[in-house]
XYZ file of C-alpha atoms in Angstrom:
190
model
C 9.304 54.819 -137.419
C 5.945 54.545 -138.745
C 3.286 52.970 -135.549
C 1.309 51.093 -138.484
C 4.515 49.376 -139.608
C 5.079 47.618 -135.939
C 4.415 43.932 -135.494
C 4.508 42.675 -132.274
C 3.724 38.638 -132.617
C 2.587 36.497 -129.381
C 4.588 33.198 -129.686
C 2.690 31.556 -126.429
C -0.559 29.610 -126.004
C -1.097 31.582 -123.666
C -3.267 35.261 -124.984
C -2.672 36.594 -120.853
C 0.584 35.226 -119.864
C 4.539 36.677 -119.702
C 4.619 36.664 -123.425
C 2.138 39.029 -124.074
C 2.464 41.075 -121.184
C 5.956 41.774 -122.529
C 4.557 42.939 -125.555
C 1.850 44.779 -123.985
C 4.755 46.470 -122.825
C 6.219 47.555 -125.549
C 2.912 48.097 -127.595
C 2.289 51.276 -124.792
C 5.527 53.018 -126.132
C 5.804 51.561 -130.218
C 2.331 51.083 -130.994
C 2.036 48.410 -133.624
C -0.597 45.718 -133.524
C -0.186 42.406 -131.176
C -1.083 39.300 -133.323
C -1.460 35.775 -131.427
C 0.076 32.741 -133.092
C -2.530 30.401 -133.822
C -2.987 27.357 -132.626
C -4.106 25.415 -135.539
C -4.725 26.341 -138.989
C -2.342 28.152 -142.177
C 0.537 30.451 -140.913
C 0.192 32.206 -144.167
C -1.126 35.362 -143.062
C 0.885 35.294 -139.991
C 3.991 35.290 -142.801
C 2.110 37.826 -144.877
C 1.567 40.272 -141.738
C 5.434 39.793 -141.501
C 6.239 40.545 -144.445
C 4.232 43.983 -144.426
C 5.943 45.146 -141.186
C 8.884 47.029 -141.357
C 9.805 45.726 -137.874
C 8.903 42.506 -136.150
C 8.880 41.796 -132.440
C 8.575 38.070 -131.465
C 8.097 36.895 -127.573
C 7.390 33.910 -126.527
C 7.908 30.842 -123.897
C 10.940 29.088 -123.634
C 10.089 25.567 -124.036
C 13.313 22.701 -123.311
C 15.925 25.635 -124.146
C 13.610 27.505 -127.608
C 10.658 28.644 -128.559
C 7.200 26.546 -128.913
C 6.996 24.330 -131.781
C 4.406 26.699 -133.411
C 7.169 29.104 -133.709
C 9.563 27.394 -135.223
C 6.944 26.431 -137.848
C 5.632 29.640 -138.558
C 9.716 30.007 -139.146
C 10.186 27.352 -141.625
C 6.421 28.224 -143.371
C 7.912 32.059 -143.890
C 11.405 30.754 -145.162
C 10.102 28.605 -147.438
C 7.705 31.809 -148.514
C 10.260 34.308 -148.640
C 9.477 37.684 -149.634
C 11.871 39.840 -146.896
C 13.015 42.384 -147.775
C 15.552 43.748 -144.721
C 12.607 44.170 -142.262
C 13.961 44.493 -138.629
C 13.508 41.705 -136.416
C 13.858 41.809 -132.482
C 13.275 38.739 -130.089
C 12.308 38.157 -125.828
C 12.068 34.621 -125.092
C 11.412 33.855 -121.156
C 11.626 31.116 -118.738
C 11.300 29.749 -115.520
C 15.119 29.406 -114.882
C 16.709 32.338 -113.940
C 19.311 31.748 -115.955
C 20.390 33.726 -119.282
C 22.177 30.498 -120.575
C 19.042 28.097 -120.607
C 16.724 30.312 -122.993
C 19.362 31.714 -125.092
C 19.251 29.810 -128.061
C 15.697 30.821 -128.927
C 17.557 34.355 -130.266
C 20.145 32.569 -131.497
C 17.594 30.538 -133.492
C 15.847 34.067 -134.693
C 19.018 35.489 -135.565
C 19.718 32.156 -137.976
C 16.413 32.825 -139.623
C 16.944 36.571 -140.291
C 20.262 35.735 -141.654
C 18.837 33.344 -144.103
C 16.078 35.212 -145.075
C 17.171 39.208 -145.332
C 15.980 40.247 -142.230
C 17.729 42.659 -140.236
C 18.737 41.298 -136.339
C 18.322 43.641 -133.921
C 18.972 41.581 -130.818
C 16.452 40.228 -128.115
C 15.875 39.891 -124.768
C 16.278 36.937 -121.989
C 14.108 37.034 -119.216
C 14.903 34.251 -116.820
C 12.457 33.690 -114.168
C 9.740 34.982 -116.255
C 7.780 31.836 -116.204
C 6.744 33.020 -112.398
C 5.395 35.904 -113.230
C 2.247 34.623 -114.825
C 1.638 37.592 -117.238
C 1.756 39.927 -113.539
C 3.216 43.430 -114.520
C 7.323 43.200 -114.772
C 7.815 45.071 -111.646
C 6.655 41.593 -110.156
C 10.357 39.798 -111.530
C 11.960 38.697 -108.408
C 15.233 40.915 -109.577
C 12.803 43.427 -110.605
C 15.060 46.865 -109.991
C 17.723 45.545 -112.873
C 15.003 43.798 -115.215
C 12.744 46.959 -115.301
C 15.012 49.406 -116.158
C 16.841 46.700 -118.807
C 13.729 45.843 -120.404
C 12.668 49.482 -120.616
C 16.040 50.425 -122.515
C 15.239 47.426 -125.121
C 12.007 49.139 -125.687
C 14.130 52.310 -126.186
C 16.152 50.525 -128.519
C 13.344 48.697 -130.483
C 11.289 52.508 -130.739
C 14.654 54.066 -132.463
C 14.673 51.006 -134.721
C 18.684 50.448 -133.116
C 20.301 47.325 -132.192
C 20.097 46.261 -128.946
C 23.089 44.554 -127.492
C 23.161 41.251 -125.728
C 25.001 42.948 -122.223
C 21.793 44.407 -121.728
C 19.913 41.216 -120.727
C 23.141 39.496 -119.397
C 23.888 42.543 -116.515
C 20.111 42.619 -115.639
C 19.920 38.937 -114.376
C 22.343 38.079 -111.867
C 21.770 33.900 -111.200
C 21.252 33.092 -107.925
C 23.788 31.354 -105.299
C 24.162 27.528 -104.847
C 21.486 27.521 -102.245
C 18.948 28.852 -104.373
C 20.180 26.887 -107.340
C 19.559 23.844 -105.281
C 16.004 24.986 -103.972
C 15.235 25.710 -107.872
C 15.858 22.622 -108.678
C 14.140 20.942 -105.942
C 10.765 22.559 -106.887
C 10.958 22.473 -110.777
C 11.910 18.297 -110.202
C 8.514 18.437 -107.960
């Protein structure tokens, strides 16, 4: 895989939060250059910059069980542009809740687009409880000594250019018991 050829796109508001530390993360071991969504403005050179990369990482926030808004339009703005042409396309979305189940969809809703627009799905990564880490280094993840070593083996995966499969993410997040599901709850409602 060519380093040039690597696009690693910031979904979140946020330029020093979970998002882009992720991507930081993977930047180290791919290369590639880290673009930030912006805020306002066209998303056309966001699509072309797509476009040109032969494989596309997208992280972001999980906002009410997908991505941010400015995502999903950036989505819609490159479908209606089209010009894929089998470029591979890998997705993290994170959370607060440290549950796999509640941020899911966000892949699901990347793997929809590649499908409809010749892109190749690689697979993605759920981080639940990422929301509380506040862009702090991954070894900071409350179930840190699966996470690491999961998320390090998706890098693996993204640097061969292989598929990486969905058991990875699921086995590295165990949810917590009823007490702490109840004490999650309790502070998120605060």
């Amino acid at each position: 895989m060519d380093k040039a050829d690597m696009l690693l796109l910031c979904a979140s508001p946020r330029r020093k939060g979970t998002s882009a530390m992720l991507l930081e993360r993977i930047r180290v071991v791919t290369g590639g250059e880290v673009i930030f969504l912006p805020r306002e403005g066209s998303l056309n050179e966001v699509t072309l910059a797509m476009q040109q990369a032969a494989t596309i990482v997208i992280s972001g926030p999980c906002y009410i069980n997908t991505y941010p808004a400015r995502l999903i339009e950036l989505l819609e703005t490159a479908s209606l542009t089209g010009g894929f042409s089998g470029q591979k396309l890998y997705g993290i979305i994170n959370g607060g809740m440290p549950y796999v189940h509640t941020h899911r969809h966000g892949l699901t809703c990347l793997q929809l687009f590649a499908g409809q627009n010749h892109l190749s799905w690689q697979g993605g990564f759920v981080l639940g409880g990422g929301a509380m880490l506040d862009g702090k280094p991954l070894e900071k993840h409350m179930n840190h000594k699966k996470v690491v070593p999961a998320f390090d083996l998706f890098i693996r995966y993204i640097a061969e250019g292989g598929p990486s499969p969905d058991c990875l993410y699921e086995q590295a997040q165990t949810p917590p018991g009823g007490i702490m599901t109840r004490i999650f709850a309790k502070l998120l409602t605060f």
